[in-house]
XYZ file of C-alpha atoms in Angstrom:
739
model
C 215.639 136.945 240.815
C 217.706 134.313 242.838
C 215.939 131.184 243.775
C 215.250 130.492 247.102
C 217.709 128.542 249.026
C 217.227 125.562 251.464
C 220.157 125.862 254.083
C 221.196 122.911 256.703
C 223.020 123.586 259.923
C 223.378 122.418 263.036
C 220.417 122.794 265.506
C 222.943 122.249 268.482
C 225.082 124.918 267.375
C 223.122 127.496 266.384
C 219.350 127.226 268.360
C 217.426 126.246 271.041
C 214.009 126.723 272.071
C 212.069 126.609 275.165
C 208.689 127.130 276.310
C 208.114 130.110 278.814
C 206.892 129.755 282.532
C 205.107 133.152 282.109
C 203.156 131.730 278.303
C 204.653 131.241 275.251
C 207.944 130.497 273.156
C 211.574 131.875 273.133
C 214.177 130.663 270.803
C 217.741 131.619 271.383
C 220.055 132.027 268.464
C 223.933 132.059 267.902
C 224.404 134.428 264.943
C 227.429 133.317 263.876
C 226.750 129.731 265.139
C 228.991 129.372 268.136
C 226.894 128.610 270.505
C 228.047 125.435 272.341
C 226.229 122.361 272.712
C 225.792 122.057 276.130
C 224.853 125.131 276.203
C 220.461 125.233 278.289
C 218.170 128.262 277.172
C 216.523 129.141 280.648
C 212.611 129.447 280.552
C 211.981 132.428 281.761
C 213.303 136.025 280.655
C 213.593 136.584 284.177
C 216.279 134.143 283.806
C 217.820 135.692 280.764
C 222.039 135.852 281.040
C 222.989 135.763 277.557
C 225.429 134.078 278.321
C 224.850 130.853 276.299
C 222.857 132.791 273.055
C 223.625 136.089 271.693
C 220.129 136.852 270.354
C 216.981 135.686 271.519
C 213.193 135.855 270.388
C 209.907 135.197 271.835
C 205.647 134.372 270.899
C 203.663 134.732 272.957
C 200.341 132.599 273.146
C 198.876 136.763 271.866
C 201.584 135.731 268.095
C 203.238 139.194 269.385
C 206.991 139.043 268.473
C 209.318 140.439 270.792
C 213.115 140.108 269.091
C 216.118 141.238 271.251
C 218.141 143.170 269.102
C 221.841 142.452 270.046
C 224.581 145.075 267.851
C 225.132 148.827 269.955
C 222.367 151.127 268.339
C 224.386 154.265 266.936
C 222.059 155.841 264.579
C 222.903 153.024 262.181
C 219.578 151.415 261.942
C 220.794 147.974 263.122
C 217.519 148.183 265.760
C 215.291 148.115 263.466
C 216.775 146.411 259.992
C 218.145 143.718 261.180
C 214.980 142.757 263.285
C 213.109 143.095 260.147
C 215.251 139.855 258.331
C 213.809 137.990 261.352
C 210.455 138.714 260.648
C 210.639 138.906 257.222
C 210.990 134.923 257.803
C 209.442 134.646 259.989
C 206.216 135.853 258.266
C 205.162 137.873 260.669
C 203.527 141.332 260.613
C 205.882 143.742 261.005
C 203.443 145.721 263.663
C 203.209 142.699 265.331
C 206.660 142.744 266.234
C 208.408 144.610 269.594
C 212.268 144.719 269.161
C 214.281 145.478 272.588
C 217.962 146.268 273.378
C 220.357 143.327 274.283
C 222.478 143.623 276.955
C 226.100 142.442 276.314
C 227.274 138.423 275.611
C 230.709 138.212 276.539
C 231.202 134.412 276.514
C 229.815 132.956 273.079
C 229.494 136.249 270.874
C 231.668 136.693 268.155
C 230.874 140.286 266.594
C 228.906 142.653 268.976
C 230.350 145.295 267.679
C 229.109 148.472 265.961
C 231.966 149.548 263.396
C 232.819 149.017 260.192
C 229.343 148.953 258.470
C 229.441 145.542 258.548
C 226.298 144.120 261.273
C 223.934 143.927 258.193
C 226.743 141.777 255.912
C 227.400 139.448 258.928
C 224.101 139.176 259.707
C 221.944 138.658 256.586
C 222.318 134.419 256.928
C 221.767 134.122 260.336
C 219.247 136.517 260.938
C 217.485 134.806 257.492
C 218.008 131.012 259.174
C 217.002 131.417 262.479
C 212.897 133.590 261.396
C 212.489 130.809 258.766
C 213.330 127.766 261.435
C 210.946 129.542 263.815
C 208.064 129.776 261.073
C 208.694 126.390 260.601
C 208.996 124.761 264.021
C 205.423 126.633 264.419
C 203.754 125.291 261.018
C 205.266 121.884 262.743
C 203.314 122.110 265.973
C 200.104 123.147 263.777
C 200.115 120.318 261.158
C 200.630 118.065 264.525
C 197.470 119.115 265.468
C 195.923 119.298 262.594
C 196.977 115.065 261.558
C 198.505 116.358 258.981
C 201.967 117.072 257.371
C 203.665 119.746 257.319
C 204.639 120.535 254.012
C 199.882 120.428 253.404
C 200.870 123.891 255.678
C 201.683 127.491 254.928
C 201.943 131.038 257.058
C 201.659 133.918 256.707
C 201.061 137.273 258.773
C 201.941 135.283 261.749
C 198.553 132.621 260.455
C 198.840 129.115 259.170
C 196.827 127.612 256.849
C 196.221 123.985 255.482
C 195.087 122.498 252.893
C 191.087 122.503 254.222
C 191.225 126.045 255.221
C 191.800 125.336 259.042
C 193.564 127.745 260.356
C 195.819 128.739 263.543
C 197.200 131.720 264.971
C 201.126 131.556 266.057
C 200.073 132.112 269.482
C 197.945 128.848 268.657
C 200.923 126.437 268.750
C 203.280 128.365 269.932
C 203.934 126.123 273.425
C 203.377 122.994 271.121
C 205.988 124.507 269.352
C 208.328 124.735 271.967
C 208.074 121.513 272.914
C 209.458 120.576 269.550
C 212.832 119.462 267.666
C 214.623 122.608 265.942
C 214.149 121.416 262.121
C 217.735 120.762 260.578
C 216.427 122.192 256.907
C 214.395 125.043 256.177
C 213.767 126.781 252.969
C 214.506 130.631 252.797
C 212.262 133.062 250.664
C 213.190 134.362 247.578
C 213.654 137.832 247.476
C 210.768 138.706 245.488
C 208.319 137.534 247.639
C 209.763 139.918 250.777
C 206.963 142.103 251.993
C 208.859 143.411 254.934
C 212.659 143.380 253.993
C 212.674 146.429 251.289
C 210.017 148.590 252.656
C 210.623 151.480 254.200
C 210.087 150.699 258.416
C 210.611 154.086 260.286
C 213.506 153.965 262.957
C 211.853 151.809 266.377
C 213.316 154.063 268.348
C 211.308 156.851 266.427
C 208.871 158.258 269.216
C 210.833 158.040 272.305
C 213.988 159.960 270.535
C 211.395 162.657 269.083
C 209.423 163.108 272.705
C 212.659 163.297 274.647
C 212.128 159.433 276.737
C 215.298 158.308 277.738
C 216.390 156.912 274.837
C 220.957 157.588 275.762
C 224.073 157.407 277.708
C 223.046 160.224 279.649
C 219.479 159.816 279.933
C 221.114 156.976 282.388
C 220.167 158.209 286.218
C 219.936 155.413 289.630
C 218.706 156.424 292.793
C 221.911 157.711 295.020
C 224.282 157.608 292.312
C 226.840 160.339 291.456
C 228.852 162.629 288.538
C 231.883 162.319 287.458
C 234.179 164.833 285.973
C 238.033 164.295 284.318
C 240.928 167.023 284.545
C 243.230 165.392 282.283
C 246.989 167.083 280.790
C 246.451 170.015 278.599
C 248.514 169.063 275.921
C 249.893 165.148 274.278
C 253.302 165.175 275.853
C 252.022 165.831 279.440
C 252.355 164.404 282.765
C 250.760 165.486 286.048
C 252.761 166.911 288.271
C 250.811 168.015 291.445
C 247.448 169.864 292.316
C 245.738 172.239 294.624
C 241.852 170.815 295.016
C 241.971 172.941 298.218
C 238.948 175.500 296.212
C 237.175 172.891 294.654
C 236.507 171.099 297.914
C 234.963 174.062 299.486
C 232.293 174.291 296.574
C 229.024 173.602 297.484
C 228.094 169.941 295.568
C 231.408 168.706 295.430
C 231.408 165.669 297.174
C 235.058 164.438 296.919
C 238.738 164.357 294.568
C 240.976 161.839 293.564
C 243.577 161.187 291.087
C 243.162 157.811 288.997
C 245.743 156.407 286.828
C 247.347 153.660 288.644
C 244.910 150.775 287.267
C 245.256 152.117 283.791
C 249.836 151.927 284.536
C 248.753 148.080 286.311
C 247.163 147.037 283.396
C 249.558 148.435 281.087
C 252.810 146.708 283.159
C 251.195 143.312 282.801
C 251.749 143.210 279.163
C 248.450 143.562 278.591
C 246.946 144.976 275.312
C 243.625 145.886 274.069
C 243.595 148.327 270.755
C 240.323 150.253 272.888
C 242.629 151.482 275.161
C 244.502 154.311 273.837
C 245.143 156.286 276.971
C 248.895 155.901 278.913
C 248.461 155.535 282.985
C 249.180 158.856 283.954
C 247.833 160.230 286.785
C 244.178 162.742 286.388
C 242.346 164.325 289.260
C 238.708 163.079 288.981
C 235.762 166.031 291.167
C 233.073 164.118 292.160
C 230.017 165.898 292.746
C 225.979 166.097 293.129
C 225.412 167.139 289.633
C 226.971 167.144 286.463
C 227.767 170.821 286.883
C 228.854 170.841 290.388
C 231.542 168.184 289.079
C 232.328 170.704 286.362
C 232.220 173.714 289.063
C 234.968 172.014 291.139
C 237.183 170.634 287.795
C 237.471 173.886 286.537
C 238.900 175.318 290.531
C 241.608 172.518 290.553
C 245.185 174.278 289.652
C 246.973 171.380 288.810
C 250.532 172.026 287.541
C 251.792 169.770 284.697
C 255.117 168.612 283.388
C 256.217 168.223 279.936
C 257.616 163.896 279.251
C 257.801 163.566 276.145
C 257.767 166.090 272.984
C 255.089 168.511 272.845
C 254.537 168.048 268.754
C 252.895 170.888 266.006
C 251.164 170.152 262.955
C 253.988 171.743 261.473
C 256.567 169.381 262.829
C 253.604 166.665 261.527
C 253.495 168.593 258.334
C 257.427 168.452 257.218
C 257.655 164.640 258.041
C 255.110 163.228 256.665
C 256.671 165.265 253.035
C 259.635 163.736 254.680
C 258.565 160.115 254.756
C 256.717 160.284 251.250
C 260.520 161.306 249.899
C 262.140 158.821 252.289
C 262.386 155.214 250.959
C 261.561 153.670 254.514
C 258.251 152.086 253.032
C 256.277 148.923 253.715
C 255.133 147.493 250.082
C 251.437 146.928 250.112
C 251.318 145.473 247.061
C 254.123 145.015 243.894
C 252.347 144.509 240.243
C 254.727 144.338 238.034
C 257.785 147.426 237.107
C 256.618 150.571 238.498
C 260.381 151.367 238.232
C 260.371 150.210 234.235
C 257.366 151.904 233.230
C 258.168 155.502 234.960
C 261.984 155.336 233.615
C 260.277 154.419 229.665
C 257.199 156.916 229.999
C 256.345 159.780 228.239
C 255.589 161.471 230.891
C 254.791 161.196 234.391
C 251.979 162.772 236.561
C 253.252 163.158 239.770
C 250.854 165.005 242.891
C 250.613 165.833 246.893
C 247.568 165.158 248.558
C 247.184 166.189 252.185
C 244.561 166.348 254.905
C 244.155 167.148 259.330
C 244.079 165.315 261.947
C 240.195 165.085 262.493
C 237.845 165.178 265.890
C 234.536 162.996 265.842
C 232.577 165.642 267.700
C 229.757 162.976 268.719
C 226.608 165.013 269.514
C 226.160 163.152 272.312
C 229.792 163.504 274.069
C 231.605 160.582 275.603
C 229.486 159.640 278.842
C 229.501 156.043 281.145
C 227.823 154.834 284.343
C 229.437 152.640 286.496
C 228.923 150.986 290.117
C 231.499 148.578 291.020
C 230.430 146.690 294.390
C 232.574 143.397 295.881
C 229.804 141.034 294.096
C 229.885 142.574 290.688
C 230.755 145.652 288.261
C 227.708 146.633 286.333
C 227.516 149.073 283.419
C 225.635 151.277 281.328
C 226.196 154.008 278.743
C 227.013 154.117 275.003
C 230.058 152.338 273.782
C 230.551 150.129 269.988
C 233.122 147.499 271.413
C 231.317 145.882 274.699
C 232.542 142.650 274.622
C 236.003 144.349 274.325
C 235.590 146.816 277.205
C 233.978 144.663 279.574
C 237.670 142.270 279.046
C 239.529 144.966 279.486
C 237.529 145.926 282.891
C 237.564 142.788 284.294
C 241.868 142.647 284.034
C 241.440 146.022 284.843
C 239.995 145.772 287.930
C 241.216 142.199 288.373
C 238.223 140.684 288.466
C 236.307 137.405 287.118
C 234.761 138.287 283.926
C 231.646 137.015 284.811
C 231.887 139.678 287.499
C 231.362 142.198 283.995
C 227.995 143.596 283.498
C 227.645 145.626 280.710
C 224.281 147.641 279.258
C 223.749 148.873 276.347
C 222.679 152.179 275.930
C 221.488 154.376 272.294
C 224.459 156.162 271.336
C 224.517 159.623 270.148
C 226.691 159.330 267.331
C 229.837 157.250 267.051
C 231.780 157.238 264.409
C 235.181 155.026 265.120
C 234.849 157.407 268.465
C 233.167 154.624 271.048
C 235.253 152.367 269.804
C 237.498 153.130 271.978
C 236.708 152.258 275.927
C 238.809 155.255 277.442
C 235.671 156.847 278.760
C 234.769 152.817 280.542
C 237.688 152.284 281.931
C 237.163 155.706 283.789
C 234.279 155.418 285.188
C 234.799 151.676 285.929
C 238.402 153.206 287.729
C 236.882 156.025 289.558
C 233.577 153.686 291.078
C 235.652 151.443 292.088
C 238.831 153.734 293.842
C 235.123 155.997 295.840
C 232.828 152.444 295.666
C 229.973 154.009 295.026
C 228.303 154.074 291.774
C 229.091 157.336 289.750
C 228.282 158.678 286.076
C 231.594 159.556 284.548
C 230.139 162.708 281.729
C 232.768 164.746 279.071
C 232.112 168.273 278.267
C 232.687 169.561 274.179
C 235.897 169.901 274.886
C 237.018 167.164 276.953
C 236.401 165.025 274.213
C 237.489 167.679 271.043
C 240.911 167.954 273.033
C 241.209 164.881 274.594
C 240.381 163.014 271.962
C 241.270 159.773 269.243
C 241.303 161.905 265.946
C 241.672 160.565 262.987
C 245.680 160.801 261.739
C 246.701 163.238 259.538
C 248.428 161.643 256.116
C 249.587 162.626 253.074
C 249.552 160.590 249.771
C 252.092 161.038 247.084
C 250.673 159.706 243.642
C 251.862 159.295 240.774
C 251.659 157.307 236.985
C 252.892 156.673 233.799
C 251.963 157.512 230.354
C 253.372 155.917 227.479
C 251.721 156.743 223.748
C 248.101 157.906 225.936
C 247.352 155.385 227.973
C 248.023 154.877 231.865
C 251.512 151.763 232.190
C 251.817 153.016 235.849
C 250.296 153.771 239.208
C 252.598 154.540 241.976
C 250.128 155.777 245.858
C 252.671 156.158 248.629
C 251.328 157.359 251.987
C 253.253 159.164 254.589
C 250.276 158.461 258.706
C 250.777 159.801 261.840
C 250.584 156.671 263.617
C 250.263 154.817 260.377
C 246.379 155.463 259.747
C 245.181 152.621 261.723
C 245.297 149.607 258.977
C 247.425 151.293 256.185
C 246.070 151.101 252.570
C 243.616 148.541 251.046
C 245.992 147.317 247.962
C 243.958 145.402 246.402
C 241.125 148.356 245.781
C 240.654 150.481 242.906
C 242.397 150.422 240.623
C 244.174 147.252 241.418
C 244.043 145.196 238.540
C 243.671 147.664 236.054
C 246.759 148.800 235.781
C 249.768 146.772 234.929
C 252.447 148.696 236.693
C 250.723 149.179 240.815
C 253.031 149.754 243.675
C 251.392 150.538 247.464
C 253.822 151.980 250.014
C 253.014 152.832 253.499
C 255.170 154.821 255.990
C 253.814 156.496 259.522
C 255.622 158.705 261.988
C 255.120 157.616 265.357
C 253.248 160.075 267.860
C 252.132 160.781 270.930
C 248.872 162.285 269.453
C 245.976 159.507 270.213
C 244.869 158.317 266.451
C 242.432 155.946 265.281
C 239.299 155.165 263.664
C 237.704 157.880 262.205
C 234.358 157.162 260.062
C 234.897 155.207 256.970
C 238.904 154.119 258.388
C 241.602 153.953 255.714
C 239.286 155.551 253.400
C 237.517 159.065 253.949
C 240.729 160.616 252.791
C 242.483 157.895 250.060
C 238.884 158.054 248.383
C 239.559 162.272 247.675
C 243.098 162.228 246.773
C 242.867 159.081 244.311
C 239.801 160.149 243.375
C 240.657 163.890 242.462
C 244.303 161.993 240.642
C 242.173 160.560 238.120
C 240.084 163.033 237.146
C 242.953 165.260 236.722
C 245.102 162.132 234.997
C 241.843 162.399 232.233
C 242.114 165.610 231.641
C 246.563 165.224 230.850
C 245.322 162.166 228.490
C 242.713 163.986 226.942
C 239.455 161.374 227.587
C 236.458 162.040 228.981
C 236.481 160.836 232.752
C 233.978 158.419 232.763
C 234.894 156.819 229.749
C 238.683 156.285 231.657
C 236.882 154.728 234.346
C 234.775 152.828 232.214
C 238.209 151.295 229.815
C 240.659 151.019 233.092
C 237.475 149.253 234.649
C 237.432 147.081 231.452
C 241.475 146.959 232.292
C 239.478 144.574 235.219
C 237.277 142.426 233.503
C 240.376 141.570 231.669
C 242.923 140.995 234.285
C 242.024 137.129 235.343
C 245.220 137.168 238.001
C 243.859 140.985 239.207
C 244.008 140.070 242.882
C 241.147 143.097 243.860
C 238.851 142.959 246.658
C 235.516 145.313 244.025
C 233.404 144.340 241.301
C 234.022 146.264 238.226
C 231.130 145.383 237.210
C 228.949 146.901 240.178
C 231.749 150.163 239.883
C 230.423 150.460 236.140
C 227.220 150.386 237.268
C 226.771 153.005 239.594
C 229.279 154.855 237.624
C 226.319 154.747 234.377
C 223.721 155.140 236.376
C 225.279 158.491 238.288
C 225.788 160.037 234.643
C 222.790 159.254 233.539
C 220.798 160.669 236.521
C 223.408 163.659 237.456
C 222.567 165.415 233.343
C 226.880 164.464 233.909
C 227.894 167.226 231.117
C 224.985 169.065 230.468
C 224.365 171.171 233.132
C 223.025 175.060 232.645
C 225.188 177.534 232.768
C 227.088 178.607 236.322
C 226.477 174.752 237.403
C 230.120 173.444 237.407
C 230.198 168.919 238.111
C 232.891 166.779 239.480
C 232.846 163.086 239.690
C 233.839 160.309 241.875
C 233.506 156.730 241.674
C 234.608 154.940 244.924
C 234.521 150.910 246.371
C 234.978 149.904 250.249
C 233.588 149.157 253.190
C 232.329 145.885 250.630
C 230.034 148.930 248.843
C 230.311 150.538 245.679
C 229.502 154.021 244.911
C 229.104 156.905 242.369
C 228.774 160.886 243.122
C 228.599 163.598 241.165
C 228.321 166.690 242.815
C 227.281 170.334 241.325
C 228.472 173.737 243.080
C 227.956 176.820 242.441
C 229.969 180.010 242.828
C 229.038 182.571 245.076
C 231.020 185.547 245.878
C 234.787 183.786 244.721
C 233.310 180.878 246.918
C 232.119 177.060 246.616
C 228.910 175.866 247.353
C 227.734 172.977 246.808
C 223.877 172.401 245.141
C 223.409 169.233 244.311
C 224.749 165.115 244.606
C 224.036 162.652 242.740
C 224.703 159.085 244.801
C 224.474 156.038 243.148
C 224.815 153.019 245.799
C 225.145 149.040 244.665
C 225.113 147.086 248.552
C 222.708 144.275 246.870
C 218.941 143.914 248.557
C 218.542 147.246 250.789
C 216.602 146.059 253.783
C 215.410 149.148 255.025
C 214.706 151.573 252.171
C 214.350 154.810 255.045
C 217.392 153.847 256.554
C 219.340 153.126 254.231
C 218.822 156.769 252.736
C 219.681 158.156 256.598
C 223.231 156.228 256.316
C 223.378 157.495 252.693
C 222.425 161.001 252.804
C 224.462 161.350 256.479
C 227.624 160.073 255.090
C 227.967 162.382 252.118
C 226.887 165.845 253.930
C 229.631 164.417 256.696
C 232.223 163.437 254.235
C 231.191 166.977 252.495
C 231.472 168.652 255.594
C 234.740 167.491 256.727
C 236.341 167.812 253.821
C 235.492 171.714 252.816
C 235.908 173.274 256.609
C 237.433 171.021 259.147
C 240.328 172.151 259.947
C 242.175 170.863 263.386
C 245.976 170.809 264.533
C 247.803 171.216 267.630
C 250.619 173.575 268.651
C 252.924 172.347 271.456
C 250.705 169.480 272.020
C 247.684 171.363 273.267
C 244.917 171.231 270.356
C 243.749 173.922 268.264
C 240.597 173.870 268.763
C 238.510 173.374 272.331
C 234.531 173.495 271.212
C 232.761 174.710 267.790
C 233.295 178.252 268.270
C 236.932 177.575 266.324
C 236.191 173.990 264.642
C 233.529 174.552 262.131
C 231.170 171.776 261.021
C 228.890 172.145 257.725
C 225.818 174.746 259.008
C 222.648 173.518 257.625
C 223.003 176.977 254.933
C 225.835 174.506 253.191
C 223.513 171.330 253.279
C 222.968 169.836 249.318
C 219.907 167.901 247.707
C 221.175 164.683 247.888
C 219.140 162.876 245.524
C 219.753 158.433 245.649
C 219.619 155.935 243.383
C 220.028 152.166 243.834
C 221.430 149.222 242.183
C 218.479 147.206 241.883
C 220.085 143.441 242.909
C 219.383 140.225 245.048
C 222.934 140.091 245.721
C 223.484 139.867 250.292
C 223.211 143.313 251.212
C 226.407 144.836 252.301
C 227.483 148.416 254.263
C 225.906 151.632 254.134
C 227.216 153.377 257.585
C 230.727 154.639 255.156
C 230.752 154.423 251.974
C 229.148 157.320 250.928
C 231.439 159.701 252.789
C 234.732 158.832 251.165
C 234.316 159.706 247.070
C 232.217 162.581 248.099
C 235.455 165.163 248.662
C 236.622 164.447 245.407
C 233.833 164.751 244.105
C 233.558 168.482 245.478
C 237.682 168.822 244.931
C 236.699 168.696 241.175
C 233.256 170.219 240.824
C 235.458 173.105 242.134
C 238.106 172.824 239.196
C 235.464 172.928 237.054
C 234.507 176.081 238.006
C 237.301 177.841 238.789
C 240.727 176.534 237.241
C 241.803 175.457 240.701
C 243.200 172.074 241.563
C 243.005 171.942 245.458
C 245.219 169.215 246.932
C 244.934 169.662 250.570
C 241.967 169.746 252.718
C 240.268 171.849 254.352
C 238.857 173.237 250.996
C 237.844 175.868 251.836
C 240.764 177.438 253.664
C 242.858 176.555 250.411
C 241.234 178.428 247.736
C 242.823 180.811 245.955
C 242.214 184.612 245.808
C 238.870 186.097 244.967
C 240.439 187.791 241.885
C 241.528 184.496 240.563
C 238.986 182.717 240.989
C 237.180 181.855 237.045
C 233.947 180.767 238.391
């Protein structure tokens, strides 16, 4: 175990405290040391505007602790796990901790975002510092009262004890502590002494969730609020030409029909740019109703005429364009080690495969929605968004208001998966409320979400490997993607550093179909492609799959110039743990296994899928998942994230198919788009690498590897390689299946 750490930081840039007028102490802190030195802490909760600090701890005179959780909660558990970290170092009983969602701080907060599986990783050290500092202040106050040195005192479970055995509760000295200087030096716990971190804690909102208490954006209501629905173009590439709203206006409950789009056009024309706005300035028809049902009925009654502005694209065209790109030479080279061309020219054999994936919608359980109340005095926004700070800035720009006039209160989110990184629904709500000068709730239907969403881009990979004297001498990965697959490839992930001649190239086709981040961006299909390829490569080399990976990772360890982001030792660790616990290669008759090992979002994962064939169709029965994410803060939450990622990955790799015909999505609801069903979910067994390394992300890393694990298991069962998702659509006919 790692020894306890002594941390030194500037109190002027990190943390301030004050007594509360209502009793107790409040500590304001900035997770990323970005507070302004002149910032003043409010003296009462009623005065909190969250502009100077991005998180707060309140300690009452009864010793109860309220922690204001700063990051948006989309089910990833940060509203529970981040306060656990503070409570651990503060040394209080978890049952004495209350957690409240903090509103947006637009001035000083550098990452009030839910995305990228980075909340715990970024917050780990500052959250620990904050809890330890608050504890030290309380200890110092108790020592001063007793007239002893603070080193003679200790704190545990909210109680301070001196060497004589005298005791004081945190609440007994909280007012005195509020008047003390913030200590510069604090000592963090040794991980072996943790009593909260590493213990499974239930979701802090679980009682409200299971009893249906208002938590989510769709739950939010205000007196006098109206409801709005938006009629958008039916196809990407179309714009509004005209519309007849007479039938809609005649319906009882319909209050008004308006158009929006002017504000977005002005924003775009101004030259401003925000990646959170994946929307054009085309006019859209908005129906305002007294209820959601009124607004939705009114929208169906609108007779709109649309005209084609740009090409109406189809999936068949995309397929051809991407394949042409793979065969062309218009690529951006992301990494080039050695000389791939030379390795291929001198190879005994070159293995080359193409892997294909479709567009995918996000399909959050809670459709997009947001509340907006725009008045001359202020702009008040409430709802579920993963990027509140960016959303506030865009709204201020759209409405030509000062940022200080815009406030966002965050609700819990019924799923995000990257969709709520994009604030188009926030901006629409703000524009609607601004137009009618009344509070409104914008509500989308499932059809709205699925047909006018922000999709995972369709992409194709061409992977080639050269073999010389039974060894891999070269590796060439090419990506062709619609709109560039957001970030492009990650060239420093495995197998970078493992193969002497290694090259990664990307190309993209610019489309008018909006694409963006989808759970585990850039790796969600890349992992499936690469790990399927390595399975076939191992067979070509006549070597065990596990041993081939171990050998390649040994190459990395022996390469001082590897230039990689992953740890070969940690990948070997999860690979060994997964194979040992899955009985790799020792299953009973009729059970077939596939393996995949991957690193992304700072976490190392290995997965083994067990499948059986039922009437010629594969059924995933069990997944063994080994994870190295450093210290596990909350095992309950971690298990939920890991299993959720695995099941989500299986569902989309096996069944999800989405595309376009003349710009129109082929599916608009779950009657034509298959998500994984309850009966298709396997048992998922999770194993953690024991570690005292700082924690990394869990919301996304277990999704990417599972597609290849399942595909490789299907190959083991049938002898057929499936290089195109969804896998179930590309099975060989039943009579050809061997299993």
